Amino acid sequence: MRDEIFIALKEVIKSRGMNYKELALELNMSESGLKKLMASKDCSMSKLDQICDILGMSFSDLVAISKDISDANLVLNKKQEELFLKHPTHYHFFTELMANNYEWQKLMSIFQLSEKDCHSILRALDKVDLIEFGSGNRVRPLFKGTDISISAQLGEKVSFSIDRAFFDHAQSEFKAKKRTSHGGRGTLYLKKETLKEMLDAFNEVSHEFAKRSKREELLYGRDALEEVTHLTYVACGFRPFDHTFNSK
């Protein structure tokens, strides 16, 4: 955890637009002394609290960021990628499996699969070292985290078609004034720095409500909650009127 704490600290310093020289000045210490402290990862709690105060955050905030770093994305190897390219449904099964704490029985109703179908997919995931499917039909996770980094080729198979279907569904629901109660599109003119702030804000909101989702599911159970699918895209250089008048 100590390594992740200092990795997170470096990221926060950078995100605040500070350098070691400026931070060292605030801490009343030399720049070389601060660099040595950061490199050795040897720092008292009081010093860490002082650094966090200067950066405008609490130590618990820093720990939360470091936990996100420790739960790094899963990067698929060649045989895992090939499995999902050949069987895109296995990808969706695996992502739901992670989201449901590897309790594969829940996925029988989600995907309307038989026990035999589930076992077949689980054995395929086991074969490419994504899980261990062992005695008693138990699943042991081999990956800590919930995010998967996928290639554009796999994204075309498992994501883009769903995005298109989502847009169609959301638009029809919005027109009928049903559950999708918000929709809109706009064109903005922003500096690169401001665009980054906008993307960071979107990520922050998404992360906050993802945490609330987990908390409310634990408190109330999934059956008592609204299932919400959300999707956000920001595209630079896309002009809606070009598409409107030039598309065929």
PDB file of C-alpha atoms in Angstrom:
ATOM      1  CA  MET A   1       0.000   0.000   0.000  1.00  0.00           C
ATOM      2  CA  ARG A   2       2.918   2.369   0.732  1.00  0.00           C
ATOM      3  CA  ASP A   3       3.965   2.307  -2.941  1.00  0.00           C
ATOM      4  CA  GLU A   4       0.428   3.142  -4.089  1.00  0.00           C
ATOM      5  CA  ILE A   5       0.208   6.012  -1.560  1.00  0.00           C
ATOM      6  CA  PHE A   6       3.272   7.713  -3.034  1.00  0.00           C
ATOM      7  CA  ILE A   7       2.218   6.995  -6.625  1.00  0.00           C
ATOM      8  CA  ALA A   8      -1.118   8.646  -5.810  1.00  0.00           C
ATOM      9  CA  LEU A   9       0.664  11.546  -4.109  1.00  0.00           C
ATOM     10  CA  LYS A  10       2.762  12.196  -7.221  1.00  0.00           C
ATOM     11  CA  GLU A  11      -0.373  12.197  -9.376  1.00  0.00           C
ATOM     12  CA  VAL A  12      -2.158  14.648  -7.071  1.00  0.00           C
ATOM     13  CA  ILE A  13       0.852  17.014  -7.011  1.00  0.00           C
ATOM     14  CA  LYS A  14       0.887  16.951 -10.826  1.00  0.00           C
ATOM     15  CA  SER A  15      -2.890  17.431 -11.059  1.00  0.00           C
ATOM     16  CA  ARG A  16      -2.637  20.513  -8.821  1.00  0.00           C
ATOM     17  CA  GLY A  17      -0.173  22.050 -11.276  1.00  0.00           C
ATOM     18  CA  MET A  18       2.596  22.073  -8.659  1.00  0.00           C
ATOM     19  CA  ASN A  19       6.203  20.941  -8.833  1.00  0.00           C
ATOM     20  CA  TYR A  20       8.527  19.707  -6.086  1.00  0.00           C
ATOM     21  CA  LYS A  21      10.156  23.098  -5.750  1.00  0.00           C
ATOM     22  CA  GLU A  22       6.828  24.843  -5.018  1.00  0.00           C
ATOM     23  CA  LEU A  23       5.662  22.121  -2.648  1.00  0.00           C
ATOM     24  CA  ALA A  24       9.002  22.097  -0.810  1.00  0.00           C
ATOM     25  CA  LEU A  25       8.697  25.854  -0.293  1.00  0.00           C
ATOM     26  CA  GLU A  26       5.258  25.382   1.301  1.00  0.00           C
ATOM     27  CA  LEU A  27       6.715  22.660   3.538  1.00  0.00           C
ATOM     28  CA  ASN A  28       9.706  24.793   4.589  1.00  0.00           C
ATOM     29  CA  MET A  29      12.146  22.178   3.323  1.00  0.00           C
ATOM     30  CA  SER A  30      14.623  21.913   0.449  1.00  0.00           C
ATOM     31  CA  GLU A  31      13.604  20.603  -2.963  1.00  0.00           C
ATOM     32  CA  SER A  32      16.288  17.901  -2.746  1.00  0.00           C
ATOM     33  CA  GLY A  33      14.956  16.872   0.675  1.00  0.00           C
ATOM     34  CA  LEU A  34      11.423  16.496  -0.709  1.00  0.00           C
ATOM     35  CA  LYS A  35      12.656  14.495  -3.703  1.00  0.00           C
ATOM     36  CA  LYS A  36      14.568  12.191  -1.341  1.00  0.00           C
ATOM     37  CA  LEU A  37      11.448  11.747   0.798  1.00  0.00           C
ATOM     38  CA  MET A  38       9.334  10.887  -2.244  1.00  0.00           C
ATOM     39  CA  ALA A  39      11.929   8.471  -3.639  1.00  0.00           C
ATOM     40  CA  SER A  40      12.492   6.654  -0.336  1.00  0.00           C
ATOM     41  CA  LYS A  41       8.742   6.562   0.473  1.00  0.00           C
ATOM     42  CA  ASP A  42       9.757   7.168   4.083  1.00  0.00           C
ATOM     43  CA  CYS A  43       7.475   9.791   5.590  1.00  0.00           C
ATOM     44  CA  SER A  44       5.790  10.329   8.940  1.00  0.00           C
ATOM     45  CA  MET A  45       2.005  10.595   9.211  1.00  0.00           C
ATOM     46  CA  SER A  46       2.288  14.173  10.404  1.00  0.00           C
ATOM     47  CA  LYS A  47       4.291  15.090   7.307  1.00  0.00           C
ATOM     48  CA  LEU A  48       1.801  13.309   5.037  1.00  0.00           C
ATOM     49  CA  ASP A  49      -1.044  15.193   6.722  1.00  0.00           C
ATOM     50  CA  GLN A  50       0.813  18.454   6.163  1.00  0.00           C
ATOM     51  CA  ILE A  51       1.331  17.643   2.476  1.00  0.00           C
ATOM     52  CA  CYS A  52      -2.344  16.703   2.108  1.00  0.00           C
ATOM     53  CA  ASP A  53      -3.393  20.006   3.711  1.00  0.00           C
ATOM     54  CA  ILE A  54      -1.288  21.944   1.205  1.00  0.00           C
ATOM     55  CA  LEU A  55      -2.802  19.943  -1.658  1.00  0.00           C
ATOM     56  CA  GLY A  56      -6.319  20.643  -0.367  1.00  0.00           C
ATOM     57  CA  MET A  57      -7.272  17.075   0.483  1.00  0.00           C
ATOM     58  CA  SER A  58      -7.478  14.717   3.441  1.00  0.00           C
ATOM     59  CA  PHE A  59      -5.291  11.676   4.033  1.00  0.00           C
ATOM     60  CA  SER A  60      -8.368   9.465   3.576  1.00  0.00           C
ATOM     61  CA  ASP A  61      -8.817  11.023   0.111  1.00  0.00           C
ATOM     62  CA  LEU A  62      -5.230  10.050  -0.703  1.00  0.00           C
ATOM     63  CA  VAL A  63      -5.840   6.482   0.495  1.00  0.00           C
ATOM     64  CA  ALA A  64      -8.963   6.260  -1.687  1.00  0.00           C
ATOM     65  CA  ILE A  65      -6.974   7.382  -4.734  1.00  0.00           C
ATOM     66  CA  SER A  66      -4.202   4.900  -3.946  1.00  0.00           C
ATOM     67  CA  LYS A  67      -6.789   2.100  -3.725  1.00  0.00           C
ATOM     68  CA  ASP A  68      -7.976   2.962  -7.223  1.00  0.00           C
ATOM     69  CA  ILE A  69      -4.359   2.650  -8.380  1.00  0.00           C
ATOM     70  CA  SER A  70      -3.942  -0.741  -6.699  1.00  0.00           C
ATOM     71  CA  ASP A  71      -7.127  -1.961  -8.430  1.00  0.00           C
ATOM     72  CA  ALA A  72      -5.508  -1.504 -11.841  1.00  0.00           C
ATOM     73  CA  ASN A  73      -7.227  -2.362 -15.102  1.00  0.00           C
ATOM     74  CA  LEU A  74      -7.014  -5.901 -16.395  1.00  0.00           C
ATOM     75  CA  VAL A  75      -5.098  -5.892 -19.688  1.00  0.00           C
ATOM     76  CA  LEU A  76      -6.116  -8.906 -21.754  1.00  0.00           C
ATOM     77  CA  ASN A  77      -3.452 -11.198 -23.165  1.00  0.00           C
ATOM     78  CA  LYS A  78      -3.643 -12.677 -26.668  1.00  0.00           C
ATOM     79  CA  LYS A  79      -5.558 -15.845 -25.820  1.00  0.00           C
ATOM     80  CA  GLN A  80      -8.064 -13.949 -23.631  1.00  0.00           C
ATOM     81  CA  GLU A  81      -8.647 -11.404 -26.394  1.00  0.00           C
ATOM     82  CA  GLU A  82      -9.099 -14.187 -28.957  1.00  0.00           C
ATOM     83  CA  LEU A  83     -11.717 -15.883 -26.763  1.00  0.00           C
ATOM     84  CA  PHE A  84     -13.775 -12.702 -26.466  1.00  0.00           C
ATOM     85  CA  LEU A  85     -13.433 -11.900 -30.176  1.00  0.00           C
ATOM     86  CA  LYS A  86     -14.737 -15.375 -31.018  1.00  0.00           C
ATOM     87  CA  HIS A  87     -17.431 -15.327 -28.312  1.00  0.00           C
ATOM     88  CA  PRO A  88     -18.426 -11.705 -27.467  1.00  0.00           C
ATOM     89  CA  THR A  89     -21.129 -12.981 -25.101  1.00  0.00           C
ATOM     90  CA  HIS A  90     -18.369 -14.499 -22.941  1.00  0.00           C
ATOM     91  CA  TYR A  91     -17.023 -10.961 -22.417  1.00  0.00           C
ATOM     92  CA  HIS A  92     -20.380  -9.699 -21.140  1.00  0.00           C
ATOM     93  CA  PHE A  93     -20.733 -12.778 -18.945  1.00  0.00           C
ATOM     94  CA  PHE A  94     -17.287 -12.147 -17.446  1.00  0.00           C
ATOM     95  CA  THR A  95     -17.923  -8.451 -16.741  1.00  0.00           C
ATOM     96  CA  GLU A  96     -21.232  -9.321 -15.037  1.00  0.00           C
ATOM     97  CA  LEU A  97     -19.464 -12.096 -13.142  1.00  0.00           C
ATOM     98  CA  MET A  98     -17.034  -9.534 -11.685  1.00  0.00           C
ATOM     99  CA  ALA A  99     -19.881  -7.122 -10.903  1.00  0.00           C
ATOM    100  CA  ASN A 100     -21.727  -9.883  -9.029  1.00  0.00           C
ATOM    101  CA  ASN A 101     -18.763 -10.907  -6.861  1.00  0.00           C
ATOM    102  CA  TYR A 102     -18.216 -14.050  -8.957  1.00  0.00           C
ATOM    103  CA  GLU A 103     -21.559 -15.543  -7.882  1.00  0.00           C
ATOM    104  CA  TRP A 104     -22.236 -17.120 -11.270  1.00  0.00           C
ATOM    105  CA  GLN A 105     -25.672 -18.448 -10.278  1.00  0.00           C
ATOM    106  CA  LYS A 106     -27.034 -14.877 -10.410  1.00  0.00           C
ATOM    107  CA  LEU A 107     -26.107 -14.710 -14.080  1.00  0.00           C
ATOM    108  CA  MET A 108     -28.479 -17.547 -14.969  1.00  0.00           C
ATOM    109  CA  SER A 109     -31.437 -15.182 -14.582  1.00  0.00           C
ATOM    110  CA  ILE A 110     -29.621 -12.094 -15.910  1.00  0.00           C
ATOM    111  CA  PHE A 111     -28.739 -13.800 -19.212  1.00  0.00           C
ATOM    112  CA  GLN A 112     -31.508 -16.435 -19.097  1.00  0.00           C
ATOM    113  CA  LEU A 113     -28.970 -19.239 -19.340  1.00  0.00           C
ATOM    114  CA  SER A 114     -29.124 -22.826 -18.161  1.00  0.00           C
ATOM    115  CA  GLU A 115     -26.686 -24.183 -15.586  1.00  0.00           C
ATOM    116  CA  LYS A 116     -25.049 -26.195 -18.381  1.00  0.00           C
ATOM    117  CA  ASP A 117     -24.540 -23.026 -20.472  1.00  0.00           C
ATOM    118  CA  CYS A 118     -22.985 -21.205 -17.506  1.00  0.00           C
ATOM    119  CA  HIS A 119     -20.616 -24.095 -16.799  1.00  0.00           C
ATOM    120  CA  SER A 120     -19.507 -24.095 -20.433  1.00  0.00           C
ATOM    121  CA  ILE A 121     -18.645 -20.380 -20.316  1.00  0.00           C
ATOM    122  CA  LEU A 122     -16.942 -20.693 -16.925  1.00  0.00           C
ATOM    123  CA  ARG A 123     -14.741 -23.519 -18.222  1.00  0.00           C
ATOM    124  CA  ALA A 124     -13.789 -21.353 -21.220  1.00  0.00           C
ATOM    125  CA  LEU A 125     -12.853 -18.470 -18.885  1.00  0.00           C
ATOM    126  CA  ASP A 126     -10.859 -20.895 -16.723  1.00  0.00           C
ATOM    127  CA  LYS A 127      -8.970 -22.180 -19.786  1.00  0.00           C
ATOM    128  CA  VAL A 128      -7.603 -18.692 -20.553  1.00  0.00           C
ATOM    129  CA  ASP A 129      -6.743 -17.980 -16.875  1.00  0.00           C
ATOM    130  CA  LEU A 130      -9.399 -15.357 -16.173  1.00  0.00           C
ATOM    131  CA  ILE A 131     -10.887 -17.411 -13.315  1.00  0.00           C
ATOM    132  CA  GLU A 132     -10.482 -20.777 -11.625  1.00  0.00           C
ATOM    133  CA  PHE A 133     -13.596 -22.957 -11.898  1.00  0.00           C
ATOM    134  CA  GLY A 134     -13.097 -25.785  -9.441  1.00  0.00           C
ATOM    135  CA  SER A 135     -14.687 -28.411  -7.254  1.00  0.00           C
ATOM    136  CA  GLY A 136     -18.195 -27.749  -6.042  1.00  0.00           C
ATOM    137  CA  ASN A 137     -18.676 -25.469  -9.056  1.00  0.00           C
ATOM    138  CA  ARG A 138     -16.929 -22.681  -7.169  1.00  0.00           C
ATOM    139  CA  VAL A 139     -15.317 -19.729  -8.939  1.00  0.00           C
ATOM    140  CA  ARG A 140     -12.087 -18.224  -7.651  1.00  0.00           C
ATOM    141  CA  PRO A 141     -11.166 -14.810  -9.079  1.00  0.00           C
ATOM    142  CA  LEU A 142      -7.662 -14.340 -10.472  1.00  0.00           C
ATOM    143  CA  PHE A 143      -7.988 -10.598 -10.956  1.00  0.00           C
ATOM    144  CA  LYS A 144      -8.431  -7.836  -8.381  1.00  0.00           C
ATOM    145  CA  GLY A 145     -10.592  -5.037  -9.723  1.00  0.00           C
ATOM    146  CA  THR A 146     -13.571  -4.474 -12.000  1.00  0.00           C
ATOM    147  CA  ASP A 147     -12.173  -2.688 -15.061  1.00  0.00           C
ATOM    148  CA  ILE A 148     -10.905  -4.257 -18.273  1.00  0.00           C
ATOM    149  CA  SER A 149      -8.778  -2.512 -20.882  1.00  0.00           C
ATOM    150  CA  ILE A 150      -9.897  -3.707 -24.317  1.00  0.00           C
ATOM    151  CA  SER A 151      -8.663  -3.110 -27.858  1.00  0.00           C
ATOM    152  CA  ALA A 152     -10.596  -1.163 -30.487  1.00  0.00           C
ATOM    153  CA  GLN A 153     -11.182  -4.446 -32.344  1.00  0.00           C
ATOM    154  CA  LEU A 154     -12.823  -6.025 -29.307  1.00  0.00           C
ATOM    155  CA  GLY A 155     -14.631  -2.785 -28.528  1.00  0.00           C
ATOM    156  CA  GLU A 156     -16.308  -2.977 -31.943  1.00  0.00           C
ATOM    157  CA  LYS A 157     -17.578  -6.440 -31.037  1.00  0.00           C
ATOM    158  CA  VAL A 158     -18.744  -5.867 -27.476  1.00  0.00           C
ATOM    159  CA  SER A 159     -19.378  -2.159 -27.036  1.00  0.00           C
ATOM    160  CA  PHE A 160     -20.179  -0.110 -30.129  1.00  0.00           C
ATOM    161  CA  SER A 161     -23.241  -2.111 -31.184  1.00  0.00           C
ATOM    162  CA  ILE A 162     -24.614  -1.755 -27.658  1.00  0.00           C
ATOM    163  CA  ASP A 163     -23.927   1.994 -27.766  1.00  0.00           C
ATOM    164  CA  ARG A 164     -25.988   2.326 -30.942  1.00  0.00           C
ATOM    165  CA  ALA A 165     -28.838   0.305 -29.448  1.00  0.00           C
ATOM    166  CA  PHE A 166     -28.639   2.414 -26.295  1.00  0.00           C
ATOM    167  CA  PHE A 167     -28.970   5.669 -28.231  1.00  0.00           C
ATOM    168  CA  ASP A 168     -32.026   4.334 -30.066  1.00  0.00           C
ATOM    169  CA  HIS A 169     -33.639   3.197 -26.806  1.00  0.00           C
ATOM    170  CA  ALA A 170     -32.813   6.392 -24.907  1.00  0.00           C
ATOM    171  CA  GLN A 171     -34.179   8.594 -27.680  1.00  0.00           C
ATOM    172  CA  SER A 172     -37.439   6.656 -27.916  1.00  0.00           C
ATOM    173  CA  GLU A 173     -37.865   6.741 -24.119  1.00  0.00           C
ATOM    174  CA  PHE A 174     -37.133  10.459 -24.041  1.00  0.00           C
ATOM    175  CA  LYS A 175     -39.688  11.177 -26.768  1.00  0.00           C
ATOM    176  CA  ALA A 176     -42.288   9.162 -24.888  1.00  0.00           C
ATOM    177  CA  LYS A 177     -41.407  11.024 -21.664  1.00  0.00           C
ATOM    178  CA  LYS A 178     -40.642   7.780 -19.909  1.00  0.00           C
ATOM    179  CA  ARG A 179     -37.718   6.805 -17.682  1.00  0.00           C
ATOM    180  CA  THR A 180     -35.011   8.558 -19.656  1.00  0.00           C
ATOM    181  CA  SER A 181     -35.797  12.036 -18.399  1.00  0.00           C
ATOM    182  CA  HIS A 182     -32.750  13.902 -19.622  1.00  0.00           C
ATOM    183  CA  GLY A 183     -31.293  14.296 -23.064  1.00  0.00           C
ATOM    184  CA  GLY A 184     -29.367  16.935 -24.901  1.00  0.00           C
ATOM    185  CA  ARG A 185     -26.483  17.886 -27.116  1.00  0.00           C
ATOM    186  CA  GLY A 186     -24.466  21.044 -27.352  1.00  0.00           C
ATOM    187  CA  THR A 187     -21.392  22.547 -28.958  1.00  0.00           C
ATOM    188  CA  LEU A 188     -18.796  24.247 -26.768  1.00  0.00           C
ATOM    189  CA  TYR A 189     -15.599  26.139 -27.549  1.00  0.00           C
ATOM    190  CA  LEU A 190     -12.995  25.424 -24.876  1.00  0.00           C
ATOM    191  CA  LYS A 191      -9.276  25.648 -24.269  1.00  0.00           C
ATOM    192  CA  LYS A 192      -7.479  22.301 -23.958  1.00  0.00           C
ATOM    193  CA  GLU A 193      -7.035  22.920 -20.244  1.00  0.00           C
ATOM    194  CA  THR A 194     -10.744  23.629 -19.803  1.00  0.00           C
ATOM    195  CA  LEU A 195     -11.661  20.536 -21.829  1.00  0.00           C
ATOM    196  CA  LYS A 196      -9.530  18.457 -19.475  1.00  0.00           C
ATOM    197  CA  GLU A 197     -11.392  19.976 -16.513  1.00  0.00           C
ATOM    198  CA  MET A 198     -14.685  19.064 -18.175  1.00  0.00           C
ATOM    199  CA  LEU A 199     -13.607  15.435 -18.697  1.00  0.00           C
ATOM    200  CA  ASP A 200     -12.270  15.244 -15.139  1.00  0.00           C
ATOM    201  CA  ALA A 201     -15.627  16.563 -13.868  1.00  0.00           C
ATOM    202  CA  PHE A 202     -17.517  13.903 -15.840  1.00  0.00           C
ATOM    203  CA  ASN A 203     -15.228  11.220 -14.422  1.00  0.00           C
ATOM    204  CA  GLU A 204     -15.665  12.566 -10.898  1.00  0.00           C
ATOM    205  CA  VAL A 205     -19.474  12.515 -11.166  1.00  0.00           C
ATOM    206  CA  SER A 206     -19.432   9.013 -12.660  1.00  0.00           C
ATOM    207  CA  HIS A 207     -17.107   7.753  -9.905  1.00  0.00           C
ATOM    208  CA  GLU A 208     -19.244   9.345  -7.167  1.00  0.00           C
ATOM    209  CA  PHE A 209     -22.481   7.760  -8.357  1.00  0.00           C
ATOM    210  CA  ALA A 210     -20.751   4.417  -8.927  1.00  0.00           C
ATOM    211  CA  LYS A 211     -19.849   4.472  -5.215  1.00  0.00           C
ATOM    212  CA  ARG A 212     -23.440   5.416  -4.304  1.00  0.00           C
ATOM    213  CA  SER A 213     -24.695   2.552  -6.470  1.00  0.00           C
ATOM    214  CA  LYS A 214     -22.611   0.018  -4.550  1.00  0.00           C
ATOM    215  CA  ARG A 215     -23.700   1.483  -1.222  1.00  0.00           C
ATOM    216  CA  GLU A 216     -27.419   1.551  -2.087  1.00  0.00           C
ATOM    217  CA  GLU A 217     -27.309  -1.977  -3.476  1.00  0.00           C
ATOM    218  CA  LEU A 218     -25.852  -3.168  -0.164  1.00  0.00           C
ATOM    219  CA  LEU A 219     -28.449  -1.215   1.843  1.00  0.00           C
ATOM    220  CA  TYR A 220     -31.610  -1.899  -0.165  1.00  0.00           C
ATOM    221  CA  GLY A 221     -30.886  -4.800  -2.525  1.00  0.00           C
ATOM    222  CA  ARG A 222     -30.846  -4.617  -6.312  1.00  0.00           C
ATOM    223  CA  ASP A 223     -34.552  -5.505  -6.711  1.00  0.00           C
ATOM    224  CA  ALA A 224     -35.618  -2.320  -4.869  1.00  0.00           C
ATOM    225  CA  LEU A 225     -33.555   0.008  -7.080  1.00  0.00           C
ATOM    226  CA  GLU A 226     -33.862   1.530 -10.538  1.00  0.00           C
ATOM    227  CA  GLU A 227     -31.476   0.052 -13.092  1.00  0.00           C
ATOM    228  CA  VAL A 228     -29.787   2.965 -14.869  1.00  0.00           C
ATOM    229  CA  THR A 229     -27.614   2.765 -17.980  1.00  0.00           C
ATOM    230  CA  HIS A 230     -25.608   5.887 -18.701  1.00  0.00           C
ATOM    231  CA  LEU A 231     -23.259   6.811 -21.505  1.00  0.00           C
ATOM    232  CA  THR A 232     -21.206   9.965 -22.042  1.00  0.00           C
ATOM    233  CA  TYR A 233     -19.210  10.892 -25.116  1.00  0.00           C
ATOM    234  CA  VAL A 234     -17.236  14.055 -25.777  1.00  0.00           C
ATOM    235  CA  ALA A 235     -16.096  14.428 -29.398  1.00  0.00           C
ATOM    236  CA  CYS A 236     -13.681  17.084 -30.606  1.00  0.00           C
ATOM    237  CA  GLY A 237     -14.038  18.238 -34.211  1.00  0.00           C
ATOM    238  CA  PHE A 238     -17.489  16.703 -34.725  1.00  0.00           C
ATOM    239  CA  ARG A 239     -19.888  19.241 -36.229  1.00  0.00           C
ATOM    240  CA  PRO A 240     -23.525  18.108 -36.040  1.00  0.00           C
ATOM    241  CA  PHE A 241     -24.617  20.299 -38.961  1.00  0.00           C
ATOM    242  CA  ASP A 242     -22.031  18.651 -41.234  1.00  0.00           C
ATOM    243  CA  HIS A 243     -23.552  15.288 -40.415  1.00  0.00           C
ATOM    244  CA  THR A 244     -27.090  16.596 -40.842  1.00  0.00           C
ATOM    245  CA  PHE A 245     -26.599  18.049 -44.295  1.00  0.00           C
ATOM    246  CA  ASN A 246     -23.991  15.684 -45.713  1.00  0.00           C
ATOM    247  CA  SER A 247     -25.059  12.276 -44.440  1.00  0.00           C
ATOM    248  CA  LYS A 248     -26.896  10.006 -46.835  1.00  0.00           C
TER     249      LYS A 248
END
